[in-house]
mmCIF file of C-alpha atoms in Angstrom:
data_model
loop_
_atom_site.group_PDB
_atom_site.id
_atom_site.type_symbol
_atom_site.label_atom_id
_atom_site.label_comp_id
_atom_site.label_asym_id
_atom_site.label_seq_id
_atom_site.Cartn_x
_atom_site.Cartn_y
_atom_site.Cartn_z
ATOM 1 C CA UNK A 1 -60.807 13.747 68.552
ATOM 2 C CA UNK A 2 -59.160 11.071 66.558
ATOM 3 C CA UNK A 3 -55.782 11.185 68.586
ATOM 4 C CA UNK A 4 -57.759 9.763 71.349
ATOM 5 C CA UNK A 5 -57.571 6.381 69.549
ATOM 6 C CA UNK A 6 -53.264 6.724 69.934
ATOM 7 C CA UNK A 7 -53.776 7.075 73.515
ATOM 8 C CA UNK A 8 -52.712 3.365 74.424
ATOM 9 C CA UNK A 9 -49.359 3.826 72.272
ATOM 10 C CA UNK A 10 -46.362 4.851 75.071
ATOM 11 C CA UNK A 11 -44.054 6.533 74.127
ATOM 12 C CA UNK A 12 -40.521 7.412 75.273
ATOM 13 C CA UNK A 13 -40.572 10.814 75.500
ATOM 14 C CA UNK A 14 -41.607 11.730 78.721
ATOM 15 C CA UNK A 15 -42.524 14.600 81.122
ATOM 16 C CA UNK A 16 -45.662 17.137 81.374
ATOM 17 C CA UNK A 17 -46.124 20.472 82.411
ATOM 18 C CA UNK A 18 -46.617 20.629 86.189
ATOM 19 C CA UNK A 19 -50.727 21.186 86.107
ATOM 20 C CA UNK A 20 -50.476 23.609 89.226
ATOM 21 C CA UNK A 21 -48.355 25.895 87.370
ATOM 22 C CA UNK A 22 -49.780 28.836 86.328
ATOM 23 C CA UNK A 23 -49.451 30.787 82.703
ATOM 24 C CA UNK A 24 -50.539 34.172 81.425
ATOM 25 C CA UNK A 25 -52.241 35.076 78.342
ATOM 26 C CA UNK A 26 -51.928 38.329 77.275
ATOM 27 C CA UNK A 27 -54.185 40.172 74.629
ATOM 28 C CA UNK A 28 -51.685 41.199 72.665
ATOM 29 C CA UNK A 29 -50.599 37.605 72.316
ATOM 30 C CA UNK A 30 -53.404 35.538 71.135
ATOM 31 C CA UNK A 31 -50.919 32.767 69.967
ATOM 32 C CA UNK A 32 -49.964 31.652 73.957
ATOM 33 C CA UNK A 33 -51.173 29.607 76.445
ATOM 34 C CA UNK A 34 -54.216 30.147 78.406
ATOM 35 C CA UNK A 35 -53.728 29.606 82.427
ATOM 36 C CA UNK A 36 -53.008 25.727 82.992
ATOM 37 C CA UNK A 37 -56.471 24.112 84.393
ATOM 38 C CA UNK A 38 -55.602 21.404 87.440
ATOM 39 C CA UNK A 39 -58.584 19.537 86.752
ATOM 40 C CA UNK A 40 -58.933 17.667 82.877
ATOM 41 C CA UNK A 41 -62.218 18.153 81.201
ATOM 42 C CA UNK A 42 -62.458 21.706 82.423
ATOM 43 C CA UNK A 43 -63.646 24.108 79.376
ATOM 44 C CA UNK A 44 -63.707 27.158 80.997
ATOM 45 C CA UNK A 45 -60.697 29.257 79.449
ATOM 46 C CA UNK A 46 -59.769 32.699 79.459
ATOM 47 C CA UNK A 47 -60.303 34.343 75.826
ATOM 48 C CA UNK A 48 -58.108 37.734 74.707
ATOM 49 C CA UNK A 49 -60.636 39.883 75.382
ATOM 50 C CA UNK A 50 -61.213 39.321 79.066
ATOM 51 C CA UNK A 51 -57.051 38.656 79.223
ATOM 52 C CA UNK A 52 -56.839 42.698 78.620
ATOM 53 C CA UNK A 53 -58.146 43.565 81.579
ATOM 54 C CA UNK A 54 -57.061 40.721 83.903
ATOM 55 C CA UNK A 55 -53.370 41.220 82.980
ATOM 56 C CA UNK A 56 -52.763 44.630 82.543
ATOM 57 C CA UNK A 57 -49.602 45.825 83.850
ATOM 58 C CA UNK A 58 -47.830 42.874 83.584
ATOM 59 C CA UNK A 59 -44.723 43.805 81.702
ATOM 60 C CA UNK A 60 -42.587 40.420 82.810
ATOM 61 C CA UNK A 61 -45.174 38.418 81.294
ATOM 62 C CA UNK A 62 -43.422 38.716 77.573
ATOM 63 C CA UNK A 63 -40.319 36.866 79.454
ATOM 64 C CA UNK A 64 -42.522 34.115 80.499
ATOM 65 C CA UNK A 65 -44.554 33.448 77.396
ATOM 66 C CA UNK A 66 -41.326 32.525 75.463
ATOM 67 C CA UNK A 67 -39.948 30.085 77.777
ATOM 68 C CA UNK A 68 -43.566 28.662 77.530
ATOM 69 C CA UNK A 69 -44.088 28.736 73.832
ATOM 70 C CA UNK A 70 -45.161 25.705 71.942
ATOM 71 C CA UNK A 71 -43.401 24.150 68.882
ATOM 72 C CA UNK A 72 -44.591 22.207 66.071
ATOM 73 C CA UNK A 73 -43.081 20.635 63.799
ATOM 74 C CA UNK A 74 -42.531 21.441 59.630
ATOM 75 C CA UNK A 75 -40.613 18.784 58.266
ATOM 76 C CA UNK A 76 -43.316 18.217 55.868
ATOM 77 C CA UNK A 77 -44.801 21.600 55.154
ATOM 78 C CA UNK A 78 -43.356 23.022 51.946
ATOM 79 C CA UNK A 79 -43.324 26.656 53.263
ATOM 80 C CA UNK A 80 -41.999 26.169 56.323
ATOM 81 C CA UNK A 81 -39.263 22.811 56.030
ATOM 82 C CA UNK A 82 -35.968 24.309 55.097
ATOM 83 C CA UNK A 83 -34.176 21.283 54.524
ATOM 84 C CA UNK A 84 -34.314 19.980 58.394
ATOM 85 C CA UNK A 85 -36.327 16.629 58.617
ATOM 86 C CA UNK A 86 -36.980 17.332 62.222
ATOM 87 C CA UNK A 87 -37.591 20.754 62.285
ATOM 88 C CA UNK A 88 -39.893 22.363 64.914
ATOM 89 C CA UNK A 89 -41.370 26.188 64.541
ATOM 90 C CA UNK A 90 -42.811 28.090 67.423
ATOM 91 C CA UNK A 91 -46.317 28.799 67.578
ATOM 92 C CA UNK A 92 -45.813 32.905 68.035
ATOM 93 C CA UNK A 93 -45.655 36.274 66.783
ATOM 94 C CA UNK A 94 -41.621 35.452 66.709
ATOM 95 C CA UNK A 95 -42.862 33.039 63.828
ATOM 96 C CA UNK A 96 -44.628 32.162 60.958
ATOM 97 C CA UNK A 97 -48.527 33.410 61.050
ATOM 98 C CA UNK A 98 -50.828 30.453 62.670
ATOM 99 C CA UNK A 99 -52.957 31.071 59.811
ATOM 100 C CA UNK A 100 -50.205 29.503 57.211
ATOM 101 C CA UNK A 101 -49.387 26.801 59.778
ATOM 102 C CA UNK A 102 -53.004 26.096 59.519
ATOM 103 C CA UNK A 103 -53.732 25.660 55.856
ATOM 104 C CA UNK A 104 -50.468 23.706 55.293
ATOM 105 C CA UNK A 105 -52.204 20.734 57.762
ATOM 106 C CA UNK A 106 -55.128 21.641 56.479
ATOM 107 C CA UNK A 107 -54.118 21.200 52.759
ATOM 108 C CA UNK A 108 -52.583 17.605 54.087
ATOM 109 C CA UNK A 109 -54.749 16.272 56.066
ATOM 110 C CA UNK A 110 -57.507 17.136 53.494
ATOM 111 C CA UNK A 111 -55.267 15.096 51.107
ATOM 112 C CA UNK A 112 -54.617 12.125 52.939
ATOM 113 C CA UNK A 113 -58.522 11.768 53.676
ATOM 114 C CA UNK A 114 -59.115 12.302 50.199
ATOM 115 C CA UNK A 115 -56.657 9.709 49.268
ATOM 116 C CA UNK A 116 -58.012 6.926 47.161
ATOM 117 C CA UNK A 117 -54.605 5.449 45.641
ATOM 118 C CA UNK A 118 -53.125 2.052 45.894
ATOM 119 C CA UNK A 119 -51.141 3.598 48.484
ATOM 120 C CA UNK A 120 -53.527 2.600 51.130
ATOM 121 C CA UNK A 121 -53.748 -1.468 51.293
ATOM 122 C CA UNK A 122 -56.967 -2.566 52.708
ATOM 123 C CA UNK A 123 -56.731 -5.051 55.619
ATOM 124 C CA UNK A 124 -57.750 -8.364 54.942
ATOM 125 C CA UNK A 125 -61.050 -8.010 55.999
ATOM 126 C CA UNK A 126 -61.701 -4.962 54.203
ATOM 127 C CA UNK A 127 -60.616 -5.736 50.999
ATOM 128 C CA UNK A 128 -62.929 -8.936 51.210
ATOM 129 C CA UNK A 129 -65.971 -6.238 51.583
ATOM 130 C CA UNK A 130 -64.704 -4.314 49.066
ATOM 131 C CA UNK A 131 -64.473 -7.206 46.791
ATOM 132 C CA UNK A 132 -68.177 -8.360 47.255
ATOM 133 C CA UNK A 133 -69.454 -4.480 47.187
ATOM 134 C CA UNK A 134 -70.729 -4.679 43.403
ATOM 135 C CA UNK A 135 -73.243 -7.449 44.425
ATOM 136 C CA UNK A 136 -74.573 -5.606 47.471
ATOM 137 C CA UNK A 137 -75.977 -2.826 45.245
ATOM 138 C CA UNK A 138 -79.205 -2.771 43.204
ATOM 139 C CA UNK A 139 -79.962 -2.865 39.687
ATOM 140 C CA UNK A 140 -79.156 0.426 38.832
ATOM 141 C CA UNK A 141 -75.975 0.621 40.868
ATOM 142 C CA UNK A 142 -77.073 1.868 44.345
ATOM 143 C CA UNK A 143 -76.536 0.536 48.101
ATOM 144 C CA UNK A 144 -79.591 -0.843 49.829
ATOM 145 C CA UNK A 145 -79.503 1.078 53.158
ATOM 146 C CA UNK A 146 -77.214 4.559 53.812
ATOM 147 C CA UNK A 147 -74.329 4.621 51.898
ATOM 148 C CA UNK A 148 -71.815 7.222 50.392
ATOM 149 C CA UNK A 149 -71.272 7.902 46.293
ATOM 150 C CA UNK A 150 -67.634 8.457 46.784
ATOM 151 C CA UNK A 151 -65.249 5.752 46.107
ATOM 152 C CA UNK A 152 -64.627 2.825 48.994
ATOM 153 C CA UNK A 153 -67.790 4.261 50.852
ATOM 154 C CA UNK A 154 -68.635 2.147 54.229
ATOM 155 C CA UNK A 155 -72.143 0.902 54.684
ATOM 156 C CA UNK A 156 -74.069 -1.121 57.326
ATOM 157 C CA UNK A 157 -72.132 -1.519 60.444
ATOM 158 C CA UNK A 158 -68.691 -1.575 58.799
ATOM 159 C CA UNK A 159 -65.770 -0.196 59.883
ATOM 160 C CA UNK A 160 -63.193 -0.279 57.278
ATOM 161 C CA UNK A 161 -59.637 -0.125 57.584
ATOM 162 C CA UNK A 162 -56.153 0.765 55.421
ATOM 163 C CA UNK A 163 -52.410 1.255 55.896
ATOM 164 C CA UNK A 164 -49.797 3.183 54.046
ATOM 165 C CA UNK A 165 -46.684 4.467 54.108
ATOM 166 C CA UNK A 166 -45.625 7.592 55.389
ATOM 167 C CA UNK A 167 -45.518 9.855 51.676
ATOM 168 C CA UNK A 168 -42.418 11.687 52.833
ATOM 169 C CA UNK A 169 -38.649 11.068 53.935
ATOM 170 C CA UNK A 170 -38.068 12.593 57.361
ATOM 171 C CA UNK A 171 -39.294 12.212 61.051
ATOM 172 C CA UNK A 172 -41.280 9.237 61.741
ATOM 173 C CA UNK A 173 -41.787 8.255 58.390
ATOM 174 C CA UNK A 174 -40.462 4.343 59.226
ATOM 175 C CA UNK A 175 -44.240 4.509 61.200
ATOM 176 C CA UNK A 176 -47.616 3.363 59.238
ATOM 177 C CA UNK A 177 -50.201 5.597 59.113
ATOM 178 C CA UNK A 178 -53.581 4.308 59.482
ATOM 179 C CA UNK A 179 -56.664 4.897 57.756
ATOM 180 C CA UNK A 180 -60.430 4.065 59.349
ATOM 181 C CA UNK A 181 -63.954 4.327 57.736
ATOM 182 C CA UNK A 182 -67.648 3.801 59.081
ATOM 183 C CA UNK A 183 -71.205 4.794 59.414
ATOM 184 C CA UNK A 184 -72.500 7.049 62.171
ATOM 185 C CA UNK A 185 -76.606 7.174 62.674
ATOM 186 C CA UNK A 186 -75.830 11.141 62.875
ATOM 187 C CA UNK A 187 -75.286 14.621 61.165
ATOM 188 C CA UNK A 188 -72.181 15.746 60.320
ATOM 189 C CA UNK A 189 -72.609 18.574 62.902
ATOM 190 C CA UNK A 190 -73.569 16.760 65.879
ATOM 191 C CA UNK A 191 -70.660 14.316 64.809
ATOM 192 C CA UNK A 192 -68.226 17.746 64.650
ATOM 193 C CA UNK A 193 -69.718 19.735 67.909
ATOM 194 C CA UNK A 194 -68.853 15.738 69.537
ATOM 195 C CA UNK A 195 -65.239 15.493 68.749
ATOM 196 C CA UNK A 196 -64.861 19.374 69.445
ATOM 197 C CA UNK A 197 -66.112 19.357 72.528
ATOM 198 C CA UNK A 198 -63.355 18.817 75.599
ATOM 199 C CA UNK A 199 -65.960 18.162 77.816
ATOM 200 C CA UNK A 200 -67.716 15.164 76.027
ATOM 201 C CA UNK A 201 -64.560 13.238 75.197
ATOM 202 C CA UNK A 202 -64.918 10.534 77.941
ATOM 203 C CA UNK A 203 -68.653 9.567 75.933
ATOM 204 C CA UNK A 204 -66.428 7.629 73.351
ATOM 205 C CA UNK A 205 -63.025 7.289 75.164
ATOM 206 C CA UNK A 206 -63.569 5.142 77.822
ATOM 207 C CA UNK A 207 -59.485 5.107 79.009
ATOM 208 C CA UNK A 208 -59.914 9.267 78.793
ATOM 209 C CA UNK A 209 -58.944 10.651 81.925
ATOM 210 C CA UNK A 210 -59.937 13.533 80.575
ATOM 211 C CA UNK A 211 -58.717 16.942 77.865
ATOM 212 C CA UNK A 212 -58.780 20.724 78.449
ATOM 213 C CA UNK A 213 -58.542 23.282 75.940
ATOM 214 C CA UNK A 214 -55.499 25.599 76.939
ATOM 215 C CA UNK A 215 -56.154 28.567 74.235
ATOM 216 C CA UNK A 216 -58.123 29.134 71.286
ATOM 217 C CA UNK A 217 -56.748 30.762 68.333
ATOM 218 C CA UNK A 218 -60.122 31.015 66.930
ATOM 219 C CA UNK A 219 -63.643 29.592 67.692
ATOM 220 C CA UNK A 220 -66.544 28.703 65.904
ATOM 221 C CA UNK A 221 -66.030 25.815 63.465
ATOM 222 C CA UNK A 222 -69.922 26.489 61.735
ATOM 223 C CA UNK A 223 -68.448 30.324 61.343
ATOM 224 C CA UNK A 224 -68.242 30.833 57.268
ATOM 225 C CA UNK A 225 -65.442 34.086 58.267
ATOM 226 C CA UNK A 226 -62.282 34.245 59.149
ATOM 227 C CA UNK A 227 -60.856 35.235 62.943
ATOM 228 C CA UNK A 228 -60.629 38.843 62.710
ATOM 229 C CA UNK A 229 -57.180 38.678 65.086
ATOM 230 C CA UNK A 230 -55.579 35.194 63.951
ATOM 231 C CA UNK A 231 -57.632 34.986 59.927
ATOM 232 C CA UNK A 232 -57.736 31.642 60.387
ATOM 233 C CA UNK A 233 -61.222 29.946 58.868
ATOM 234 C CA UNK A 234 -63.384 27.292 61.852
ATOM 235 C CA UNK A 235 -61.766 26.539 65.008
ATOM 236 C CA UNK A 236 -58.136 26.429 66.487
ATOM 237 C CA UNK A 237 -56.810 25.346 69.540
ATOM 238 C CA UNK A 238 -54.554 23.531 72.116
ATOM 239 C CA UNK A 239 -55.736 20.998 73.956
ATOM 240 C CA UNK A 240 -54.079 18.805 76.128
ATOM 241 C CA UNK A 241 -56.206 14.917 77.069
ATOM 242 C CA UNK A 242 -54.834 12.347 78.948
ATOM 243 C CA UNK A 243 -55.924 8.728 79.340
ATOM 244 C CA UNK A 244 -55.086 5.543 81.519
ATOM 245 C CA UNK A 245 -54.456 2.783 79.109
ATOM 246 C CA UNK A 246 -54.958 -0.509 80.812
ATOM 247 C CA UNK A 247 -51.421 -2.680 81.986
ATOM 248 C CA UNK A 248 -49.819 0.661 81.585
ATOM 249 C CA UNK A 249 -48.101 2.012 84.844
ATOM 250 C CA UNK A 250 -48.635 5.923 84.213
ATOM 251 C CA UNK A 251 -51.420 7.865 82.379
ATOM 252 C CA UNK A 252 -50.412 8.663 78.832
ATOM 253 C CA UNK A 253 -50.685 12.465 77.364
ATOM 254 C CA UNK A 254 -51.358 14.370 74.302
ATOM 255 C CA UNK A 255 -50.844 17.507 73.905
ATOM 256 C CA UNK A 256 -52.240 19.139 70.075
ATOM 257 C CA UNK A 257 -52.742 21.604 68.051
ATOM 258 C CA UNK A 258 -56.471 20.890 66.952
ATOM 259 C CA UNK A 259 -58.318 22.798 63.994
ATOM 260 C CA UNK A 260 -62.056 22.422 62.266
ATOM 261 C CA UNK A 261 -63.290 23.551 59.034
ATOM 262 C CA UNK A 262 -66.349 23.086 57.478
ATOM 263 C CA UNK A 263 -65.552 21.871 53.434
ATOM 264 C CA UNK A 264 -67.523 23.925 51.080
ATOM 265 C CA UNK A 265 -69.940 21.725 49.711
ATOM 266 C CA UNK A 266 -71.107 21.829 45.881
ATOM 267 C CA UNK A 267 -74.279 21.468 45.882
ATOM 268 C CA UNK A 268 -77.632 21.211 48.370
ATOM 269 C CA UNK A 269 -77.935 17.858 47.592
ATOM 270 C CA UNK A 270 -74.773 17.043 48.758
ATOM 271 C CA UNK A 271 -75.152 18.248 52.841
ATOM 272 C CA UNK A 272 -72.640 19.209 55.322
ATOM 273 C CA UNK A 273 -68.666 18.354 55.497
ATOM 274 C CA UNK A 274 -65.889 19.329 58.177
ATOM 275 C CA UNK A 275 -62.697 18.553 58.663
ATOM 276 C CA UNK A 276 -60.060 17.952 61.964
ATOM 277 C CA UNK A 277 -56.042 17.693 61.555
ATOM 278 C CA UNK A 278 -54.459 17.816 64.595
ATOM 279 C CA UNK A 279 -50.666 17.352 65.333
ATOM 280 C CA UNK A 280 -48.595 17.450 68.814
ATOM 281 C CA UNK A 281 -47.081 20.336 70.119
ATOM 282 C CA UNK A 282 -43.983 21.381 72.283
ATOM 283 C CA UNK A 283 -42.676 23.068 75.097
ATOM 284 C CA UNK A 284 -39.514 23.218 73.467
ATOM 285 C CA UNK A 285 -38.007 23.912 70.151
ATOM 286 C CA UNK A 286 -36.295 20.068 70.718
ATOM 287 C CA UNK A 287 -39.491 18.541 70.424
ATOM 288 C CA UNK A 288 -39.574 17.436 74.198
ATOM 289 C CA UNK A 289 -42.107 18.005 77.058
ATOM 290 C CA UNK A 290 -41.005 19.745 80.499
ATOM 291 C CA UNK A 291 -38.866 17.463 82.428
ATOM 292 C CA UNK A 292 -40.039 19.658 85.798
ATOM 293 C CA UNK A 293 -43.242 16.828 86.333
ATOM 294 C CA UNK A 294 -43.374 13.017 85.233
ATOM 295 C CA UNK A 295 -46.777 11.774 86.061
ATOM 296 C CA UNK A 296 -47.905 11.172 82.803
ATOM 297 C CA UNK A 297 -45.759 9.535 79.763
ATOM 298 C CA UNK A 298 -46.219 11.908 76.607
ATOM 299 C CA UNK A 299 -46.866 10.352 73.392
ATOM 300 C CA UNK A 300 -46.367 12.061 70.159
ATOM 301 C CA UNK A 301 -49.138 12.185 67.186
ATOM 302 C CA UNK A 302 -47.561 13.827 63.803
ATOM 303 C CA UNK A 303 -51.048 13.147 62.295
ATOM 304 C CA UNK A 304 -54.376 13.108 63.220
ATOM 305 C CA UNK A 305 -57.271 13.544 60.829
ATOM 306 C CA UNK A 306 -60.733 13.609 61.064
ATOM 307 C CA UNK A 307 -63.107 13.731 57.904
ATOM 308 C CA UNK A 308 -66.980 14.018 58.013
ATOM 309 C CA UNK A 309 -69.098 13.645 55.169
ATOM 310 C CA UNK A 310 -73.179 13.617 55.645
ATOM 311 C CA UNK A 311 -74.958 10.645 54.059
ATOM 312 C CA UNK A 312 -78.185 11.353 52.934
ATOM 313 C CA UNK A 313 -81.011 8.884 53.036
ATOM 314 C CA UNK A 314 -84.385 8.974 52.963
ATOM 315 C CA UNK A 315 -84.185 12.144 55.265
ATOM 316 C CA UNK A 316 -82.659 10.210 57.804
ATOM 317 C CA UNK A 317 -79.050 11.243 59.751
ATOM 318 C CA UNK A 318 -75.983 9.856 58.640
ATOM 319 C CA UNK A 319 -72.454 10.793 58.303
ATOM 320 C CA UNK A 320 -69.693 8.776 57.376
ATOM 321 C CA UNK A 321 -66.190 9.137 59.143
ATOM 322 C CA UNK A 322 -62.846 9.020 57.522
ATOM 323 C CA UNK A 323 -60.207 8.580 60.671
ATOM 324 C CA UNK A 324 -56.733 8.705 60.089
ATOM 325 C CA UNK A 325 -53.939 8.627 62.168
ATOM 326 C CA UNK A 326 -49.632 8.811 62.422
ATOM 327 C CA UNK A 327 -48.548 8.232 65.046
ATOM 328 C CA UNK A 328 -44.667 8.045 66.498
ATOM 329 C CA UNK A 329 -44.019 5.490 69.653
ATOM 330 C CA UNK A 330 -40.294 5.223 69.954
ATOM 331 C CA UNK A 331 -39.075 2.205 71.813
ATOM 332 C CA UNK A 332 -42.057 0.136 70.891
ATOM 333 C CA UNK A 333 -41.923 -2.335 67.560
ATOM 334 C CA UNK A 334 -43.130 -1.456 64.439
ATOM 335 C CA UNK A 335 -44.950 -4.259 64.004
ATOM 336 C CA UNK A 336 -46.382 -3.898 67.255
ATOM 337 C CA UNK A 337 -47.157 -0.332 66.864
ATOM 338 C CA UNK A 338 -48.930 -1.147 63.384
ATOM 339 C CA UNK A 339 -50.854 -3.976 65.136
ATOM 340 C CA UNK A 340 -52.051 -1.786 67.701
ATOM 341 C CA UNK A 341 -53.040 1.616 65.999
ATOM 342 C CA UNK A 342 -54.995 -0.667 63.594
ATOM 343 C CA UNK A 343 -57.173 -1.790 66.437
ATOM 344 C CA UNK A 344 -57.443 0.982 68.069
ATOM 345 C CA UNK A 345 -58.385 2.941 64.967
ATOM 346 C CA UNK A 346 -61.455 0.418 64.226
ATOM 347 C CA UNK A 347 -62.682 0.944 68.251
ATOM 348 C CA UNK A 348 -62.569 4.100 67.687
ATOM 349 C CA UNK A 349 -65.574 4.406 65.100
ATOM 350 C CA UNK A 350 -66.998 1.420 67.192
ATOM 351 C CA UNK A 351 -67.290 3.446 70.331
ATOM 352 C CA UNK A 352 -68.472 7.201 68.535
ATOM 353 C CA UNK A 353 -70.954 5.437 66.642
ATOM 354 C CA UNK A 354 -71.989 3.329 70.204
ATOM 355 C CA UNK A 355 -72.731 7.341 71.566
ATOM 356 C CA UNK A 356 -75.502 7.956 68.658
ATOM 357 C CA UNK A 357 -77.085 4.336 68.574
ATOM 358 C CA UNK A 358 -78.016 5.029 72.572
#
């Protein structure tokens, strides 16, 4: 996923979960953690179906989910913000549905992507492509070689790149948000079933220590209905990745909220989209990790976005990949946290689109 690219952006607010510890998920609860894993890049989970029967008859375990409930935070979703600019919400049946939480990321995250105002100011090199784009097309207006029709469409090897300004008052607005486009020799579903896949993430993260998946909410991102239990549409889930950033002294962690959708597309011609919007989550209602275990130095993402368009060419695979990311690293520069987000946003096309060109 796209807040892989983050990773090697510390940030102040430390602590983890002690991995050894051990969590119940009941059936009745489908919004709670799954059991902990001690080793990273482990996929196996425990679903609500199998939880019935493995923890029946625990009655204490309602007292343990809620001091292990995670928080996310609303400061910038209209049905949830109630006038607090740092306001967190728990991810529970104490709460609003997931399914609401969902669409409101969804519904911004869809917009950012989508975002083709002067807002976004291309980086020097960009705009200098962008500039020369009208004579790289034919006669009648079209790229030579796989390109998109949509507006500021990458082509060739290109990875374009954009910053804006946070489009809201409130937490970590005083942060850029960055904006990266490119090329993939791929589908749009092998590109999805990559980034969705815990297991894989060390194919294009090369820091990645690892991420598990600590609970689904729903699975199947290619599923056109809605979770029966949760009626969210695609995929939902926790995950939790870590990575070892080089000259930094501990491992730095993530821990998200990730959903998938596949966009409806309008016509045949037009192939497959998805999207991914992913945001950090809590252990507590401050917006802080445990304090019980230090090992790794937790970083905060308030926006992660992944969008994935097919390109269609000659019947060959392509996709193009819209990454964006916001990102909050107390402590560090602006400028420095700009300078660094924008490189690591261009390395991370570089290195998913090095995994298909193998």
């Amino acid at each position: 996923d796209s807040s892989d690219s983050l990773d090697s952006l510390p940030s102040l607010n430390e602590g983890n979960k002690n991995a050894n510890r051990s969590y119940i998920d009941m059936d009745d609860t489908p919004l709670r953690s799954n059991a902990a894993k001690s080793s990273y890049g482990n996929d196996s989970i425990e679903t609500p179906s199998t939880a019935a029967s493995t923890h029946a008859g625990l009655e204490d375990g309602r007292q343990l989910f809620r001091r292990q409930q995670s928080y996310i935070r609303s400061h910038d979703l209209a049905s949830f913000n109630r006038g607090n600019t740092t306001s967190l919400i728990p991810l529970s049946e104490e709460g609003p549905g997931v399914s609401d939480v969902v669409n409101a990321l969804f519904q911004i995250g869809l917009e950012s992507a989508m975002d083709n105002s002067d807002r976004w100011v291309p980086e020097r090199t960009t705009a200098k492509i962008l500039n020369q784009r009208p004579h790289q097309l034919d006669n009648d207006g079209h790229s030579i070689g796989p390109m998109g029709p949509w507006p500021n469409a990458a082509r060739g090897d290109e990875v374009l790149v954009w910053t804006a300004q946070c489009g809201h008052d409130g937490y970590g607005s005083e942060y850029p948000m960055v904006r990266a486009r490119g090329l993939l020799p791929t589908s749009a579903r092998d590109m999805i079933d990559l980034l969705l896949d815990s297991e894989r993430v060390k194919e294009y993260n090369k820091m990645s220590l690892g991420r598990e998946n600590e609970h689904f909410f729903s699975k199947g991102v290619h599923n056109p209905s809605k979770c029966p239990k949760t009626n969210i549409h695609g995929e939902a889930k926790i995950v939790r990745s870590r990575s070892q950033p080089p000259v930094v002294r501990k491992p730095v962690e993530l821990r998200l909220f990730l959903h998938a959708r596949r966009l409806d597309s309008e016509n045949d011609d037009e192939g497959s989209k998805y999207l991914t919007i992913a945001r950090s989550v809590w252990e507590n209602e401050d917006g802080t990790a445990d304090a019980q275990a230090a090992e790794a130095t937790r970083c905060e993402m308030l926006l992660s976005v992944n969008l994935i368009r097919d390109v269609s060419y000659r019947g060959e695979k392509w996709c193009e990949i819209t990454s964006l990311t916001h990102g909050v690293s107390p402590g560090i520069p602006i400028f420095i946290a700009r300078k660094a987000a924008l490189m690591a946003a261009e390395k991370y096309i570089r290195d998913i689109r090095s995994v298909f060109e193998k």
